[in-house]
Short mmCIF file of C-alpha atoms in Angstrom, two decimals:
data_model
loop_
_atom_site.label_atom_id
_atom_site.label_comp_id
_atom_site.label_asym_id
_atom_site.label_seq_id
_atom_site.Cartn_x
_atom_site.Cartn_y
_atom_site.Cartn_z
CA PHE A 1 -3.60 202.97 66.69
CA LEU A 2 -5.51 199.76 65.85
CA ASP A 3 -7.87 201.71 63.56
CA TYR A 4 -4.82 203.09 61.73
CA PHE A 5 -3.72 199.59 60.72
CA TRP A 6 -7.02 197.82 60.13
CA CYS A 7 -9.76 198.37 57.57
CA ASP A 8 -12.52 196.09 56.28
CA PHE A 9 -13.22 195.82 52.54
CA GLU A 10 -15.39 199.00 52.52
CA CYS A 11 -12.61 200.95 54.13
CA PHE A 12 -10.26 199.51 51.53
CA ILE A 13 -12.39 200.83 48.74
CA MET A 14 -12.36 204.35 50.25
CA CYS A 15 -8.57 204.31 50.62
CA THR A 16 -7.57 203.10 47.20
CA ASN A 17 -8.62 205.61 44.58
CA GLY A 18 -6.47 205.61 41.48
CA ILE A 19 -5.26 202.02 41.71
CA THR A 20 -3.86 200.76 38.42
CA ASP A 21 -3.22 197.22 37.27
CA PHE A 22 -0.29 195.67 35.33
CA SER A 23 -1.65 197.03 32.01
CA GLY A 24 -1.93 200.60 33.36
CA LYS A 25 -5.69 200.45 33.59
CA VAL A 26 -7.18 202.54 36.41
CA LEU A 27 -9.33 200.11 38.41
CA SER A 28 -12.78 201.05 39.57
CA ASP A 29 -14.29 199.75 42.82
CA GLU A 30 -16.15 197.16 40.81
CA ASP A 31 -12.97 196.11 38.92
CA ILE A 32 -11.20 195.49 42.23
CA LYS A 33 -14.13 193.48 43.64
CA ASN A 34 -14.14 191.42 40.44
CA ARG A 35 -10.38 190.67 40.68
CA VAL A 36 -10.85 189.55 44.21
CA ARG A 37 -13.80 187.42 43.22
CA ASP A 38 -11.86 185.87 40.30
CA LEU A 39 -8.87 185.06 42.45
CA ARG A 40 -11.01 183.52 45.14
CA LYS A 41 -12.74 181.28 42.58
CA LEU A 42 -9.38 179.92 41.53
CA VAL A 43 -8.24 179.54 45.12
CA LEU A 44 -11.38 177.58 46.10
CA GLU A 45 -10.76 175.28 43.13
CA HIS A 46 -7.14 174.65 44.30
CA ASP A 47 -6.56 171.53 46.41
CA ILE A 48 -4.07 173.24 48.75
CA LEU A 49 -4.80 176.95 48.58
CA LYS A 50 -8.43 176.41 49.59
CA LYS A 51 -7.14 175.32 53.01
CA VAL A 52 -5.52 178.73 53.58
CA ARG A 53 -7.19 182.13 54.07
CA THR A 54 -9.65 183.03 51.37
CA GLU A 55 -11.14 186.32 52.66
CA ASP A 56 -10.73 189.61 50.85
CA PRO A 57 -7.86 191.18 52.84
CA TYR A 58 -5.63 188.11 52.40
CA LEU A 59 -6.29 187.81 48.67
CA LEU A 60 -5.62 191.53 48.25
CA ARG A 61 -2.08 191.11 49.60
CA PHE A 62 -1.23 189.03 46.58
CA LEU A 63 -3.24 191.12 44.10
CA TYR A 64 -1.48 194.27 45.13
CA CYS A 65 2.04 192.85 44.88
CA THR A 66 1.33 191.53 41.37
CA GLU A 67 -0.45 194.73 40.17
CA PHE A 68 -3.83 192.92 40.18
CA ASP A 69 -2.78 190.24 37.78
CA VAL A 70 -5.06 187.39 38.89
CA ALA A 71 -3.02 184.56 37.32
CA LEU A 72 0.24 185.88 38.74
CA SER A 73 -1.43 186.36 42.15
CA LEU A 74 -2.46 182.73 42.12
CA LYS A 75 1.16 181.73 41.31
CA LYS A 76 2.42 183.95 44.07
CA MET A 77 0.06 182.30 46.53
CA GLU A 78 1.16 178.85 45.36
CA ASP A 79 4.85 179.70 45.80
CA PHE A 80 4.29 181.26 49.22
CA THR A 81 2.17 178.37 50.43
CA GLU A 82 4.64 175.83 49.13
CA LEU A 83 7.27 177.52 51.23
CA MET A 84 5.03 177.12 54.34
CA ILE A 85 4.60 173.44 53.62
CA GLU A 86 8.34 172.91 52.99
CA TYR A 87 9.56 174.88 56.01
CA PRO A 88 6.79 174.78 58.59
CA GLU A 89 9.19 175.44 61.49
CA TRP A 90 9.87 178.95 60.10
CA PHE A 91 6.20 180.13 59.98
CA ALA A 92 4.09 181.22 62.91
CA THR A 93 0.85 179.25 63.49
CA THR A 94 0.08 180.49 66.99
CA SER A 95 -0.80 183.82 68.60
CA PRO A 96 1.63 186.47 69.94
CA LEU A 97 1.02 185.49 73.58
CA SER A 98 2.71 182.20 72.82
CA LYS A 99 5.95 184.16 72.25
CA LYS A 100 5.31 186.84 74.89
CA LYS A 101 8.68 186.43 76.63
CA GLN A 102 10.63 186.68 73.37
CA ILE A 103 8.52 189.67 72.15
CA GLU A 104 8.98 191.66 75.35
CA VAL A 105 12.75 192.09 74.91
CA ASN A 106 11.95 195.44 73.18
CA ASP A 107 13.86 194.64 69.95
CA LYS A 108 11.02 195.47 67.53
CA ALA A 109 8.37 198.12 67.19
CA MET A 110 5.86 199.09 64.55
CA LEU A 111 5.59 202.91 64.23
CA LYS A 112 2.21 204.54 63.87
CA GLU A 113 3.60 206.87 61.18
CA ARG A 114 4.52 205.96 57.63
CA ASP A 115 7.46 206.77 55.36
CA LYS A 116 7.30 209.31 52.52
CA LYS A 117 5.79 206.77 50.14
CA GLY A 118 3.16 205.56 52.54
CA ARG A 119 4.99 202.38 53.59
CA ALA A 120 4.55 201.09 57.17
CA ILE A 121 7.68 201.45 59.37
CA LEU A 122 9.11 198.56 61.43
CA VAL A 123 12.13 199.15 63.65
CA VAL A 124 14.41 196.18 64.48
CA ARG A 125 17.21 196.56 66.98
CA LEU A 126 19.55 193.61 66.51
CA GLY A 127 21.54 194.48 69.60
CA LYS A 128 18.45 193.94 71.75
CA MET A 129 17.58 190.57 70.20
CA ASP A 130 17.87 187.64 72.57
CA ALA A 131 20.33 185.50 70.66
CA ILE A 132 20.79 183.11 73.61
CA ASN A 133 17.16 181.99 74.08
CA SER A 134 16.01 182.37 70.50
CA ASN A 135 17.07 181.22 67.02
CA PRO A 136 16.46 182.32 63.40
CA ALA A 137 13.30 180.20 62.96
CA GLU A 138 11.79 181.61 66.15
CA GLN A 139 12.54 185.14 64.99
CA SER A 140 10.91 184.41 61.65
CA LYS A 141 7.77 183.41 63.49
CA ILE A 142 7.86 186.51 65.62
CA LEU A 143 8.19 188.67 62.52
CA ASP A 144 5.15 186.95 61.10
CA MET A 145 3.17 188.07 64.14
CA TRP A 146 4.35 191.68 63.84
CA LEU A 147 3.58 191.74 60.13
CA GLU A 148 0.03 190.50 60.78
CA THR A 149 -0.64 193.87 62.50
CA ILE A 150 -0.25 195.61 59.15
CA MET A 151 -0.58 193.19 56.26
CA ASP A 152 -4.39 193.34 55.96
CA ASP A 153 -4.29 197.15 56.00
CA PRO A 154 -5.05 198.54 52.47
CA ILE A 155 -2.53 201.39 52.70
CA THR A 156 0.26 198.95 53.53
CA GLN A 157 -0.91 196.59 50.81
CA ALA A 158 -0.74 199.46 48.33
CA ASN A 159 2.67 200.75 49.39
CA GLY A 160 4.67 198.15 51.35
CA LEU A 161 7.07 198.25 54.36
CA SER A 162 10.16 200.15 55.40
CA ALA A 163 12.16 198.24 58.00
CA ILE A 164 14.84 200.15 59.93
CA VAL A 165 17.47 197.53 60.87
CA ASP A 166 19.68 198.98 63.62
CA MET A 167 23.06 197.23 63.67
CA ASN A 168 24.17 198.78 66.96
CA GLY A 169 25.20 195.93 69.30
CA TYR A 170 25.13 193.28 66.61
CA SER A 171 27.12 190.36 68.07
CA TRP A 172 29.02 187.19 67.33
CA ARG A 173 26.02 185.16 68.57
CA LEU A 174 23.83 186.69 65.85
CA PHE A 175 26.56 186.44 63.25
CA ARG A 176 26.58 182.71 63.75
CA TRP A 177 22.92 182.59 62.70
CA PHE A 178 23.88 183.41 59.13
CA THR A 179 24.53 179.85 57.98
CA PRO A 180 24.12 178.89 54.29
CA ALA A 181 20.93 176.91 55.12
CA ASN A 182 19.38 179.82 57.04
CA MET A 183 20.28 182.33 54.39
CA LYS A 184 18.76 180.21 51.61
CA PHE A 185 15.45 180.10 53.46
CA ILE A 186 15.47 183.77 54.45
CA ALA A 187 16.13 184.79 50.83
CA LYS A 188 13.22 182.60 49.70
CA LYS A 189 10.82 183.99 52.25
CA MET A 190 11.79 187.62 51.44
CA ASP A 191 11.33 186.88 47.73
CA ARG A 192 7.94 185.22 48.07
CA TYR A 193 6.38 187.30 50.87
CA PRO A 194 3.45 189.34 49.42
CA PHE A 195 4.87 192.81 49.90
CA LYS A 196 4.14 195.46 47.26
CA GLU A 197 7.61 196.77 48.21
CA LEU A 198 10.04 196.05 51.01
CA LEU A 199 12.97 198.35 51.93
CA LEU A 200 15.59 197.42 54.50
CA HIS A 201 17.29 200.56 55.91
CA ILE A 202 20.55 199.51 57.50
CA VAL A 203 21.51 202.08 60.14
CA ASN A 204 24.44 202.27 62.63
CA THR A 205 27.23 199.76 62.31
CA SER A 206 29.17 196.93 63.84
CA PHE A 207 32.62 195.51 63.40
CA LEU A 208 30.92 192.40 62.03
CA LEU A 209 28.77 194.18 59.45
CA SER A 210 31.20 193.97 56.53
CA ALA A 211 31.78 190.26 57.19
CA THR A 212 27.99 189.66 57.29
CA ILE A 213 27.36 191.47 54.00
CA LYS A 214 30.09 189.42 52.33
CA LEU A 215 28.59 186.24 53.72
CA ILE A 216 24.99 186.83 52.75
CA TRP A 217 25.34 188.64 49.46
CA PRO A 218 25.93 185.49 47.31
CA PHE A 219 22.60 184.08 48.48
CA LEU A 220 20.56 187.14 47.35
CA ASN A 221 19.15 187.75 43.91
CA ASP A 222 19.11 191.22 42.42
CA LYS A 223 15.55 191.89 43.59
CA ILE A 224 16.49 191.30 47.20
CA LYS A 225 19.83 193.15 46.94
CA ASN A 226 17.91 196.20 45.71
CA MET A 227 15.85 196.15 48.94
CA PHE A 228 18.86 197.03 51.06
CA LYS A 229 19.57 200.75 51.65
CA PHE A 230 22.79 201.26 53.57
CA HIS A 231 22.68 204.54 55.55
CA PHE A 232 24.81 203.66 58.61
CA ASP A 233 24.91 206.97 60.57
CA ASN A 234 24.18 209.21 57.53
CA TRP A 235 20.84 210.42 58.77
CA PRO A 236 20.07 212.76 55.82
CA SER A 237 20.33 209.65 53.64
CA LEU A 238 17.72 207.88 55.77
CA HIS A 239 15.54 211.06 55.74
CA GLU A 240 15.27 210.84 51.98
CA TYR A 241 12.90 207.97 52.66
CA ILE A 242 11.49 208.70 56.16
CA ASN A 243 10.58 212.16 57.32
CA PRO A 244 12.75 213.16 60.36
CA ASP A 245 9.58 214.36 62.13
CA VAL A 246 8.55 210.73 62.69
CA LEU A 247 12.03 209.57 63.83
CA PRO A 248 13.67 209.96 67.28
CA THR A 249 16.93 211.88 67.76
CA GLU A 250 18.94 208.70 67.73
CA TYR A 251 18.14 208.42 64.01
CA GLY A 252 18.68 212.11 63.33
CA GLY A 253 15.03 213.00 63.72
CA ASN A 254 13.08 215.45 65.85
CA GLY A 255 10.19 213.14 66.63
CA PRO A 256 9.35 211.29 69.91
CA ASP A 257 11.33 208.39 71.25
CA ILE A 258 10.09 205.00 70.11
CA ASP A 259 7.76 203.53 72.68
CA PHE A 260 8.60 199.85 72.37
CA GLU A 261 6.40 198.79 75.24
CA LYS A 262 3.30 200.52 73.82
CA SER A 263 3.94 199.02 70.38
CA ILE A 264 4.31 195.54 71.95
CA GLN A 265 1.10 196.05 73.87
CA VAL A 266 -0.73 196.84 70.57
CA LEU A 267 0.58 193.61 69.17
CA LEU A 268 -0.47 191.59 72.24
CA ASP A 269 -3.87 193.25 72.29
CA GLN A 270 -4.53 191.71 68.90
CA ASP A 271 -3.64 188.22 70.17
CA ALA A 272 -6.91 186.51 69.30
CA SER A 273 -7.32 187.97 65.82
CA ILE A 274 -3.67 187.40 64.84
CA GLY A 275 -3.78 183.87 66.13
CA ALA A 276 -6.99 183.15 64.17
CA ARG A 277 -5.27 184.28 60.99
CA LEU A 278 -1.91 182.60 61.56
CA ILE A 279 -3.47 179.15 62.26
CA TYR A 280 -4.05 178.94 58.53
CA GLN A 281 -0.29 178.84 58.02
CA ARG A 282 -0.47 175.32 59.50
CA VAL A 283 -1.07 173.83 56.05
CA SER A 284 -0.08 170.57 54.38
CA ARG A 285 -0.47 168.78 51.08
CA ASN A 286 -2.71 166.16 52.60
#
């Protein structure tokens, strides 16, 4: 499972034949290495960005989501890093074991399989989330930790993420998290995060769902609104994106049940490497 989600740069080269840039040019292995080199040169000359991660996999996150436009990648890195500086309490800077108790509530799991377009699949069950002993900023940090298990993987960088957001059990406690201040930050983080593509598949329902949509929609730009795919319990609609063979029966599939404990263990087993990467989110202008 770990091998599935981690490749070094040579593995990246083998996995990314036929990559094109913003101009439509098919990039050779040497072209890709040159774009990484050019971006790193600019980053190392930047007073703030040089304090963050500068290795190939991190730079490739931004190159992929900007179609290998080096100048735009640098701007994307600046905007994302500025958000970390402005809202440090919303970004993880420690390893998963520091949040072990919150992680082990079995509300999130990263599936081994991918969707039909090669996106990684994250399942989030809002009804299982500990809304009493947690808060939106803490959940943002925990999501950072989960995403670190996939974001340096070249297949994920090339294709993005599908998140299945299960509304079953969504409660008043969680509804109260959606304040204007929280929504403004969440919208910014979604907009600036270096995903090639992010889809949010909303499944099942709650009596609070309509109220939540009305509340959050004014804070979202068109780019983010287009990320939302509302399926509710229309499983054929979800299966247009994710093969039913990789989904459990509760989502209309014929695949195995989701093993939350095993997925969590995979996350915790990477504690040291994830912590080493996330510490670089502890950045300042000084």
